[in-house]
Amino acid sequence: GEDVEQSLFLSVREGDSSVINCTYTDSSSTYLYWYKQEPGAGLQLLTYIFSNMDMKQDQRLTVLLNKKDKHLSLRIADTQTGDSAIYFCAEPAADYSGGGADGLTFGKGTHLIIQP
Amino acid sequence: SQTIHQWPATLVQPVGSPLSLECTVEGTSNPNLYWYRQAAGRGLQLLFYSVGIGQISSEVPQNLSASRPQDRQFILSSKKLLLSDSGFYLCAWSVHRDQPQHFGDGTRLSIL
């Protein structure tokens, strides 16, 4: 993957749902990832989806994958103040069928701002 | 369970000084290891990755180098720091190249 794009900011009211969107470029990506970064901290793996799936749900998190449009979204239900963070979408940096371990390509991150 | 440790958490260094950041992983063998840099307001840039002891691949030309002297130890170094080396450095590991990566808490490096 060369370019992963995300909106820089998203503001939602506490209790509403948050939907963070991402577009990626490498159609051969095996997994797609969502990471969460709180201020001054490292990245926490939030969830990931295998490329042969359309949807994955894990408690308040729902990941939707549209392979045709290369679009990935993360929905957080009942958004809480503790969800305030930067959310990164990421895909493998290379086609693993070629071997190697080329890391992940990240978007610039979406700042999720929670309004009381 | 597996854990990853990075130190120091913060570092302030003068221009031209050397650098050594250390990362260790516990609870797994032969992990893939990665060094990323996060500049302010930007995403993460992969600097180096390693699939085994002594095996280092560099993604971008730069003032930094990496070494893997032991299976679960990954070190980021520089002989002479530049102002542009400032940033947040993150180490990560994965079981296999197709598996999720897990990150350390990062080192915030400020160059004066």
PDB file of C-alpha atoms in Angstrom:
ATOM      1  CA  GLY A   1       0.000   0.000   0.000  1.00  0.00           C
ATOM      2  CA  GLU A   2       1.198   3.476  -0.762  1.00  0.00           C
ATOM      3  CA  ASP A   3      -1.462   5.802   0.558  1.00  0.00           C
ATOM      4  CA  VAL A   4      -3.938   5.390   3.374  1.00  0.00           C
ATOM      5  CA  GLU A   5      -6.278   8.361   3.763  1.00  0.00           C
ATOM      6  CA  GLN A   6      -8.422   9.454   6.681  1.00  0.00           C
ATOM      7  CA  SER A   7     -10.164  12.600   7.777  1.00  0.00           C
ATOM      8  CA  LEU A   8      -8.096  14.448  10.365  1.00  0.00           C
ATOM      9  CA  PHE A   9     -10.896  15.252  12.817  1.00  0.00           C
ATOM     10  CA  LEU A  10     -14.260  13.890  13.918  1.00  0.00           C
ATOM     11  CA  SER A  11     -16.404  15.504  16.593  1.00  0.00           C
ATOM     12  CA  VAL A  12     -19.322  13.627  18.157  1.00  0.00           C
ATOM     13  CA  ARG A  13     -21.551  13.986  21.187  1.00  0.00           C
ATOM     14  CA  GLU A  14     -21.124  11.622  24.086  1.00  0.00           C
ATOM     15  CA  GLY A  15     -23.531   8.704  23.652  1.00  0.00           C
ATOM     16  CA  ASP A  16     -23.745   9.029  19.866  1.00  0.00           C
ATOM     17  CA  SER A  17     -22.070   6.693  17.397  1.00  0.00           C
ATOM     18  CA  SER A  18     -18.750   7.629  15.834  1.00  0.00           C
ATOM     19  CA  VAL A  19     -17.885   6.514  12.334  1.00  0.00           C
ATOM     20  CA  ILE A  20     -14.276   6.884  11.220  1.00  0.00           C
ATOM     21  CA  ASN A  21     -13.578   6.293   7.559  1.00  0.00           C
ATOM     22  CA  CYS A  22     -10.469   5.239   5.696  1.00  0.00           C
ATOM     23  CA  THR A  23      -9.502   4.533   2.110  1.00  0.00           C
ATOM     24  CA  TYR A  24      -6.564   2.357   1.187  1.00  0.00           C
ATOM     25  CA  THR A  25      -4.861   1.537  -2.076  1.00  0.00           C
ATOM     26  CA  ASP A  26      -3.517  -2.014  -2.038  1.00  0.00           C
ATOM     27  CA  SER A  27      -6.256  -4.420  -3.089  1.00  0.00           C
ATOM     28  CA  SER A  28      -4.041  -7.377  -2.167  1.00  0.00           C
ATOM     29  CA  SER A  29      -3.872  -6.460   1.532  1.00  0.00           C
ATOM     30  CA  THR A  30      -4.592  -9.496   3.684  1.00  0.00           C
ATOM     31  CA  TYR A  31      -5.521  -7.689   6.875  1.00  0.00           C
ATOM     32  CA  LEU A  32      -6.608  -4.142   7.596  1.00  0.00           C
ATOM     33  CA  TYR A  33      -6.122  -2.634  11.005  1.00  0.00           C
ATOM     34  CA  TRP A  34      -7.438  -0.002  13.356  1.00  0.00           C
ATOM     35  CA  TYR A  35      -5.160   1.345  16.060  1.00  0.00           C
ATOM     36  CA  LYS A  36      -5.924   3.762  18.881  1.00  0.00           C
ATOM     37  CA  GLN A  37      -3.409   6.249  20.259  1.00  0.00           C
ATOM     38  CA  GLU A  38      -4.094   8.174  23.449  1.00  0.00           C
ATOM     39  CA  PRO A  39      -2.076  11.346  24.187  1.00  0.00           C
ATOM     40  CA  GLY A  40       1.596  10.606  24.801  1.00  0.00           C
ATOM     41  CA  ALA A  41       1.120   6.866  24.446  1.00  0.00           C
ATOM     42  CA  GLY A  42       2.002   4.179  21.954  1.00  0.00           C
ATOM     43  CA  LEU A  43      -0.440   2.596  19.539  1.00  0.00           C
ATOM     44  CA  GLN A  44      -2.933   0.079  20.798  1.00  0.00           C
ATOM     45  CA  LEU A  45      -4.296  -2.510  18.384  1.00  0.00           C
ATOM     46  CA  LEU A  46      -8.034  -1.947  18.512  1.00  0.00           C
ATOM     47  CA  THR A  47      -9.313  -4.422  15.971  1.00  0.00           C
ATOM     48  CA  TYR A  48      -8.535  -5.846  12.554  1.00  0.00           C
ATOM     49  CA  ILE A  49     -10.390  -7.479   9.725  1.00  0.00           C
ATOM     50  CA  PHE A  50      -9.343 -10.135   7.260  1.00  0.00           C
ATOM     51  CA  SER A  51      -9.791  -9.134   3.665  1.00  0.00           C
ATOM     52  CA  ASN A  52     -12.316 -11.884   2.905  1.00  0.00           C
ATOM     53  CA  MET A  53     -14.735 -10.459   5.486  1.00  0.00           C
ATOM     54  CA  ASP A  54     -17.243  -7.644   5.012  1.00  0.00           C
ATOM     55  CA  MET A  55     -17.903  -6.938   8.641  1.00  0.00           C
ATOM     56  CA  LYS A  56     -16.517  -7.653  12.071  1.00  0.00           C
ATOM     57  CA  GLN A  57     -18.167  -6.760  15.355  1.00  0.00           C
ATOM     58  CA  ASP A  58     -16.510  -6.671  18.745  1.00  0.00           C
ATOM     59  CA  GLN A  59     -18.619  -5.212  21.561  1.00  0.00           C
ATOM     60  CA  ARG A  60     -19.027  -1.496  20.760  1.00  0.00           C
ATOM     61  CA  LEU A  61     -16.807  -1.674  17.689  1.00  0.00           C
ATOM     62  CA  THR A  62     -17.971  -2.538  14.184  1.00  0.00           C
ATOM     63  CA  VAL A  63     -15.595  -2.670  11.234  1.00  0.00           C
ATOM     64  CA  LEU A  64     -16.980  -2.541   7.714  1.00  0.00           C
ATOM     65  CA  LEU A  65     -14.891  -3.384   4.670  1.00  0.00           C
ATOM     66  CA  ASN A  66     -15.816  -2.527   1.101  1.00  0.00           C
ATOM     67  CA  LYS A  67     -13.115  -4.110  -1.034  1.00  0.00           C
ATOM     68  CA  LYS A  68     -14.551  -2.846  -4.280  1.00  0.00           C
ATOM     69  CA  ASP A  69     -14.191   0.753  -3.162  1.00  0.00           C
ATOM     70  CA  LYS A  70     -11.140   0.046  -0.918  1.00  0.00           C
ATOM     71  CA  HIS A  71     -13.024   1.622   1.938  1.00  0.00           C
ATOM     72  CA  LEU A  72     -12.734   0.702   5.599  1.00  0.00           C
ATOM     73  CA  SER A  73     -14.762   2.148   8.444  1.00  0.00           C
ATOM     74  CA  LEU A  74     -14.770   1.896  12.214  1.00  0.00           C
ATOM     75  CA  ARG A  75     -18.002   2.495  14.078  1.00  0.00           C
ATOM     76  CA  ILE A  76     -17.919   3.085  17.824  1.00  0.00           C
ATOM     77  CA  ALA A  77     -21.348   2.762  19.399  1.00  0.00           C
ATOM     78  CA  ASP A  78     -22.319   4.801  22.467  1.00  0.00           C
ATOM     79  CA  THR A  79     -19.176   6.936  22.283  1.00  0.00           C
ATOM     80  CA  GLN A  80     -17.697   7.744  25.692  1.00  0.00           C
ATOM     81  CA  THR A  81     -15.131  10.271  26.899  1.00  0.00           C
ATOM     82  CA  GLY A  82     -12.574   7.475  27.167  1.00  0.00           C
ATOM     83  CA  ASP A  83     -12.825   6.991  23.402  1.00  0.00           C
ATOM     84  CA  SER A  84     -11.190  10.367  22.846  1.00  0.00           C
ATOM     85  CA  ALA A  85      -7.966   9.548  20.976  1.00  0.00           C
ATOM     86  CA  ILE A  86      -6.371   9.406  17.542  1.00  0.00           C
ATOM     87  CA  TYR A  87      -7.485   6.451  15.441  1.00  0.00           C
ATOM     88  CA  PHE A  88      -5.184   5.090  12.752  1.00  0.00           C
ATOM     89  CA  CYS A  89      -6.142   2.953   9.831  1.00  0.00           C
ATOM     90  CA  ALA A  90      -3.300   0.740   8.547  1.00  0.00           C
ATOM     91  CA  GLU A  91      -2.615  -1.797   5.847  1.00  0.00           C
ATOM     92  CA  PRO A  92       0.415  -3.986   5.099  1.00  0.00           C
ATOM     93  CA  ALA A  93       3.056  -2.028   3.224  1.00  0.00           C
ATOM     94  CA  ALA A  94       3.749  -4.726   0.664  1.00  0.00           C
ATOM     95  CA  ASP A  95       2.270  -7.791  -0.933  1.00  0.00           C
ATOM     96  CA  TYR A  96       3.349 -10.534   1.438  1.00  0.00           C
ATOM     97  CA  SER A  97       3.266 -13.076  -1.338  1.00  0.00           C
ATOM     98  CA  GLY A  98       6.593 -11.562  -2.304  1.00  0.00           C
ATOM     99  CA  GLY A  99       8.085 -12.340   1.076  1.00  0.00           C
ATOM    100  CA  GLY A 100       9.615 -10.009   3.606  1.00  0.00           C
ATOM    101  CA  ALA A 101       8.104  -8.100   6.464  1.00  0.00           C
ATOM    102  CA  ASP A 102       7.635  -4.567   5.288  1.00  0.00           C
ATOM    103  CA  GLY A 103       5.631  -3.201   8.182  1.00  0.00           C
ATOM    104  CA  LEU A 104       2.409  -1.277   7.947  1.00  0.00           C
ATOM    105  CA  THR A 105       1.391   1.842   6.059  1.00  0.00           C
ATOM    106  CA  PHE A 106      -0.595   4.164   8.298  1.00  0.00           C
ATOM    107  CA  GLY A 107      -2.992   6.948   7.616  1.00  0.00           C
ATOM    108  CA  LYS A 108      -2.325  10.255   9.340  1.00  0.00           C
ATOM    109  CA  GLY A 109      -4.918   9.451  11.975  1.00  0.00           C
ATOM    110  CA  THR A 110      -8.367  10.793  12.866  1.00  0.00           C
ATOM    111  CA  HIS A 111      -8.660  12.829  16.051  1.00  0.00           C
ATOM    112  CA  LEU A 112     -11.913  11.792  17.716  1.00  0.00           C
ATOM    113  CA  ILE A 113     -13.257  14.653  19.843  1.00  0.00           C
ATOM    114  CA  ILE A 114     -16.062  13.947  22.295  1.00  0.00           C
ATOM    115  CA  GLN A 115     -18.484  16.723  23.150  1.00  0.00           C
ATOM    116  CA  PRO A 116     -20.337  16.468  26.472  1.00  0.00           C
TER     117      PRO A 116
ATOM    118  CA  SER B   1       1.563 -13.283  27.508  1.00  0.00           C
ATOM    119  CA  GLN B   2       3.793 -11.190  25.311  1.00  0.00           C
ATOM    120  CA  THR B   3       5.046  -7.770  26.320  1.00  0.00           C
ATOM    121  CA  ILE B   4       7.174  -5.144  24.646  1.00  0.00           C
ATOM    122  CA  HIS B   5       9.339  -2.618  26.469  1.00  0.00           C
ATOM    123  CA  GLN B   6      10.935   0.541  25.173  1.00  0.00           C
ATOM    124  CA  TRP B   7      13.245   2.887  26.970  1.00  0.00           C
ATOM    125  CA  PRO B   8      13.798   5.594  27.739  1.00  0.00           C
ATOM    126  CA  ALA B   9      10.311   7.083  27.627  1.00  0.00           C
ATOM    127  CA  THR B  10      11.639  10.565  26.945  1.00  0.00           C
ATOM    128  CA  LEU B  11      15.024  11.847  25.889  1.00  0.00           C
ATOM    129  CA  VAL B  12      16.463  15.288  25.277  1.00  0.00           C
ATOM    130  CA  GLN B  13      19.707  15.334  23.343  1.00  0.00           C
ATOM    131  CA  PRO B  14      21.894  18.049  21.803  1.00  0.00           C
ATOM    132  CA  VAL B  15      22.529  18.166  18.070  1.00  0.00           C
ATOM    133  CA  GLY B  16      25.538  16.045  17.147  1.00  0.00           C
ATOM    134  CA  SER B  17      25.273  13.692  20.108  1.00  0.00           C
ATOM    135  CA  PRO B  18      24.877   9.897  19.750  1.00  0.00           C
ATOM    136  CA  LEU B  19      21.648   7.993  20.294  1.00  0.00           C
ATOM    137  CA  SER B  20      20.700   4.562  21.499  1.00  0.00           C
ATOM    138  CA  LEU B  21      17.078   3.508  21.975  1.00  0.00           C
ATOM    139  CA  GLU B  22      16.327   0.007  23.121  1.00  0.00           C
ATOM    140  CA  CYS B  23      13.367  -2.284  22.620  1.00  0.00           C
ATOM    141  CA  THR B  24      12.856  -5.772  24.024  1.00  0.00           C
ATOM    142  CA  VAL B  25      10.078  -8.277  23.608  1.00  0.00           C
ATOM    143  CA  GLU B  26       9.156 -10.969  26.116  1.00  0.00           C
ATOM    144  CA  GLY B  27       6.999 -14.054  25.838  1.00  0.00           C
ATOM    145  CA  THR B  28       7.682 -14.951  22.217  1.00  0.00           C
ATOM    146  CA  SER B  29      10.515 -16.269  20.065  1.00  0.00           C
ATOM    147  CA  ASN B  30      11.852 -15.040  16.732  1.00  0.00           C
ATOM    148  CA  PRO B  31       9.447 -12.126  16.401  1.00  0.00           C
ATOM    149  CA  ASN B  32       9.473  -9.705  13.509  1.00  0.00           C
ATOM    150  CA  LEU B  33      10.617  -6.355  14.911  1.00  0.00           C
ATOM    151  CA  TYR B  34       9.998  -2.847  13.640  1.00  0.00           C
ATOM    152  CA  TRP B  35      11.060   0.739  14.325  1.00  0.00           C
ATOM    153  CA  TYR B  36       8.690   3.551  13.351  1.00  0.00           C
ATOM    154  CA  ARG B  37       8.918   7.314  13.716  1.00  0.00           C
ATOM    155  CA  GLN B  38       5.905   9.544  14.240  1.00  0.00           C
ATOM    156  CA  ALA B  39       6.479  13.211  13.494  1.00  0.00           C
ATOM    157  CA  ALA B  40       4.121  15.747  15.052  1.00  0.00           C
ATOM    158  CA  GLY B  41       0.725  15.756  13.380  1.00  0.00           C
ATOM    159  CA  ARG B  42       1.612  12.952  10.984  1.00  0.00           C
ATOM    160  CA  GLY B  43       1.200   9.232  10.682  1.00  0.00           C
ATOM    161  CA  LEU B  44       3.859   6.660  11.288  1.00  0.00           C
ATOM    162  CA  GLN B  45       6.827   6.087   9.027  1.00  0.00           C
ATOM    163  CA  LEU B  46       8.536   2.702   8.994  1.00  0.00           C
ATOM    164  CA  LEU B  47      12.284   3.106   9.547  1.00  0.00           C
ATOM    165  CA  PHE B  48      13.623  -0.443   9.950  1.00  0.00           C
ATOM    166  CA  TYR B  49      12.398  -3.985  10.254  1.00  0.00           C
ATOM    167  CA  SER B  50      14.048  -7.254  11.185  1.00  0.00           C
ATOM    168  CA  VAL B  51      13.039 -10.869  10.628  1.00  0.00           C
ATOM    169  CA  GLY B  52      15.892 -12.362  12.663  1.00  0.00           C
ATOM    170  CA  ILE B  53      19.124 -11.782  14.558  1.00  0.00           C
ATOM    171  CA  GLY B  54      21.499  -9.626  12.576  1.00  0.00           C
ATOM    172  CA  GLN B  55      18.964  -9.133   9.751  1.00  0.00           C
ATOM    173  CA  ILE B  56      18.006  -5.502   9.280  1.00  0.00           C
ATOM    174  CA  SER B  57      16.129  -3.889   6.414  1.00  0.00           C
ATOM    175  CA  SER B  58      15.968  -0.140   6.035  1.00  0.00           C
ATOM    176  CA  GLU B  59      12.993   1.569   4.482  1.00  0.00           C
ATOM    177  CA  VAL B  60      14.301   5.103   4.136  1.00  0.00           C
ATOM    178  CA  PRO B  61      17.776   6.612   3.832  1.00  0.00           C
ATOM    179  CA  GLN B  62      18.562   8.496   6.980  1.00  0.00           C
ATOM    180  CA  ASN B  63      20.865   9.371   9.788  1.00  0.00           C
ATOM    181  CA  LEU B  64      19.814   6.374  11.864  1.00  0.00           C
ATOM    182  CA  SER B  65      20.773   2.711  12.034  1.00  0.00           C
ATOM    183  CA  ALA B  66      19.323  -0.360  13.697  1.00  0.00           C
ATOM    184  CA  SER B  67      20.747  -3.552  15.123  1.00  0.00           C
ATOM    185  CA  ARG B  68      19.371  -6.798  16.475  1.00  0.00           C
ATOM    186  CA  PRO B  69      22.061  -8.364  18.655  1.00  0.00           C
ATOM    187  CA  GLN B  70      19.690 -10.839  20.288  1.00  0.00           C
ATOM    188  CA  ASP B  71      16.470 -12.535  19.214  1.00  0.00           C
ATOM    189  CA  ARG B  72      14.190 -10.237  21.190  1.00  0.00           C
ATOM    190  CA  GLN B  73      16.253  -7.055  21.285  1.00  0.00           C
ATOM    191  CA  PHE B  74      16.096  -4.256  18.747  1.00  0.00           C
ATOM    192  CA  ILE B  75      18.225  -1.133  19.020  1.00  0.00           C
ATOM    193  CA  LEU B  76      17.935   2.176  17.182  1.00  0.00           C
ATOM    194  CA  SER B  77      21.117   4.222  16.995  1.00  0.00           C
ATOM    195  CA  SER B  78      22.717   7.302  15.597  1.00  0.00           C
ATOM    196  CA  LYS B  79      26.302   8.524  15.708  1.00  0.00           C
ATOM    197  CA  LYS B  80      25.336  12.194  15.338  1.00  0.00           C
ATOM    198  CA  LEU B  81      21.801  13.427  15.860  1.00  0.00           C
ATOM    199  CA  LEU B  82      20.230  16.072  13.642  1.00  0.00           C
ATOM    200  CA  LEU B  83      17.416  18.451  14.532  1.00  0.00           C
ATOM    201  CA  SER B  84      15.222  16.580  12.074  1.00  0.00           C
ATOM    202  CA  ASP B  85      15.597  13.391  14.141  1.00  0.00           C
ATOM    203  CA  SER B  86      13.167  14.769  16.717  1.00  0.00           C
ATOM    204  CA  GLY B  87       9.978  12.762  17.017  1.00  0.00           C
ATOM    205  CA  PHE B  88       8.174   9.927  18.684  1.00  0.00           C
ATOM    206  CA  TYR B  89       9.856   6.578  18.095  1.00  0.00           C
ATOM    207  CA  LEU B  90       7.857   3.403  18.333  1.00  0.00           C
ATOM    208  CA  CYS B  91       8.996  -0.179  18.390  1.00  0.00           C
ATOM    209  CA  ALA B  92       6.629  -2.961  17.361  1.00  0.00           C
ATOM    210  CA  TRP B  93       6.645  -6.717  17.036  1.00  0.00           C
ATOM    211  CA  SER B  94       4.586  -9.356  15.273  1.00  0.00           C
ATOM    212  CA  VAL B  95       4.551 -13.131  15.297  1.00  0.00           C
ATOM    213  CA  HIS B  96       4.636 -13.276  11.539  1.00  0.00           C
ATOM    214  CA  ARG B  97       4.545 -10.798   8.721  1.00  0.00           C
ATOM    215  CA  ASP B  98       0.836 -11.478   8.158  1.00  0.00           C
ATOM    216  CA  GLN B  99      -0.099 -10.979  11.795  1.00  0.00           C
ATOM    217  CA  PRO B 100      -1.012  -7.789  13.672  1.00  0.00           C
ATOM    218  CA  GLN B 101       1.764  -5.638  15.047  1.00  0.00           C
ATOM    219  CA  HIS B 102       1.923  -4.707  18.702  1.00  0.00           C
ATOM    220  CA  PHE B 103       3.534  -1.483  19.802  1.00  0.00           C
ATOM    221  CA  GLY B 104       5.590  -0.329  22.734  1.00  0.00           C
ATOM    222  CA  ASP B 105       4.840   2.868  24.634  1.00  0.00           C
ATOM    223  CA  GLY B 106       7.282   4.887  22.539  1.00  0.00           C
ATOM    224  CA  THR B 107      10.223   7.207  23.160  1.00  0.00           C
ATOM    225  CA  ARG B 108       9.781  10.933  22.745  1.00  0.00           C
ATOM    226  CA  LEU B 109      13.076  12.338  21.427  1.00  0.00           C
ATOM    227  CA  SER B 110      13.731  16.056  21.448  1.00  0.00           C
ATOM    228  CA  ILE B 111      16.850  17.471  19.824  1.00  0.00           C
ATOM    229  CA  LEU B 112      18.111  20.842  21.009  1.00  0.00           C
TER     230      LEU B 112
END
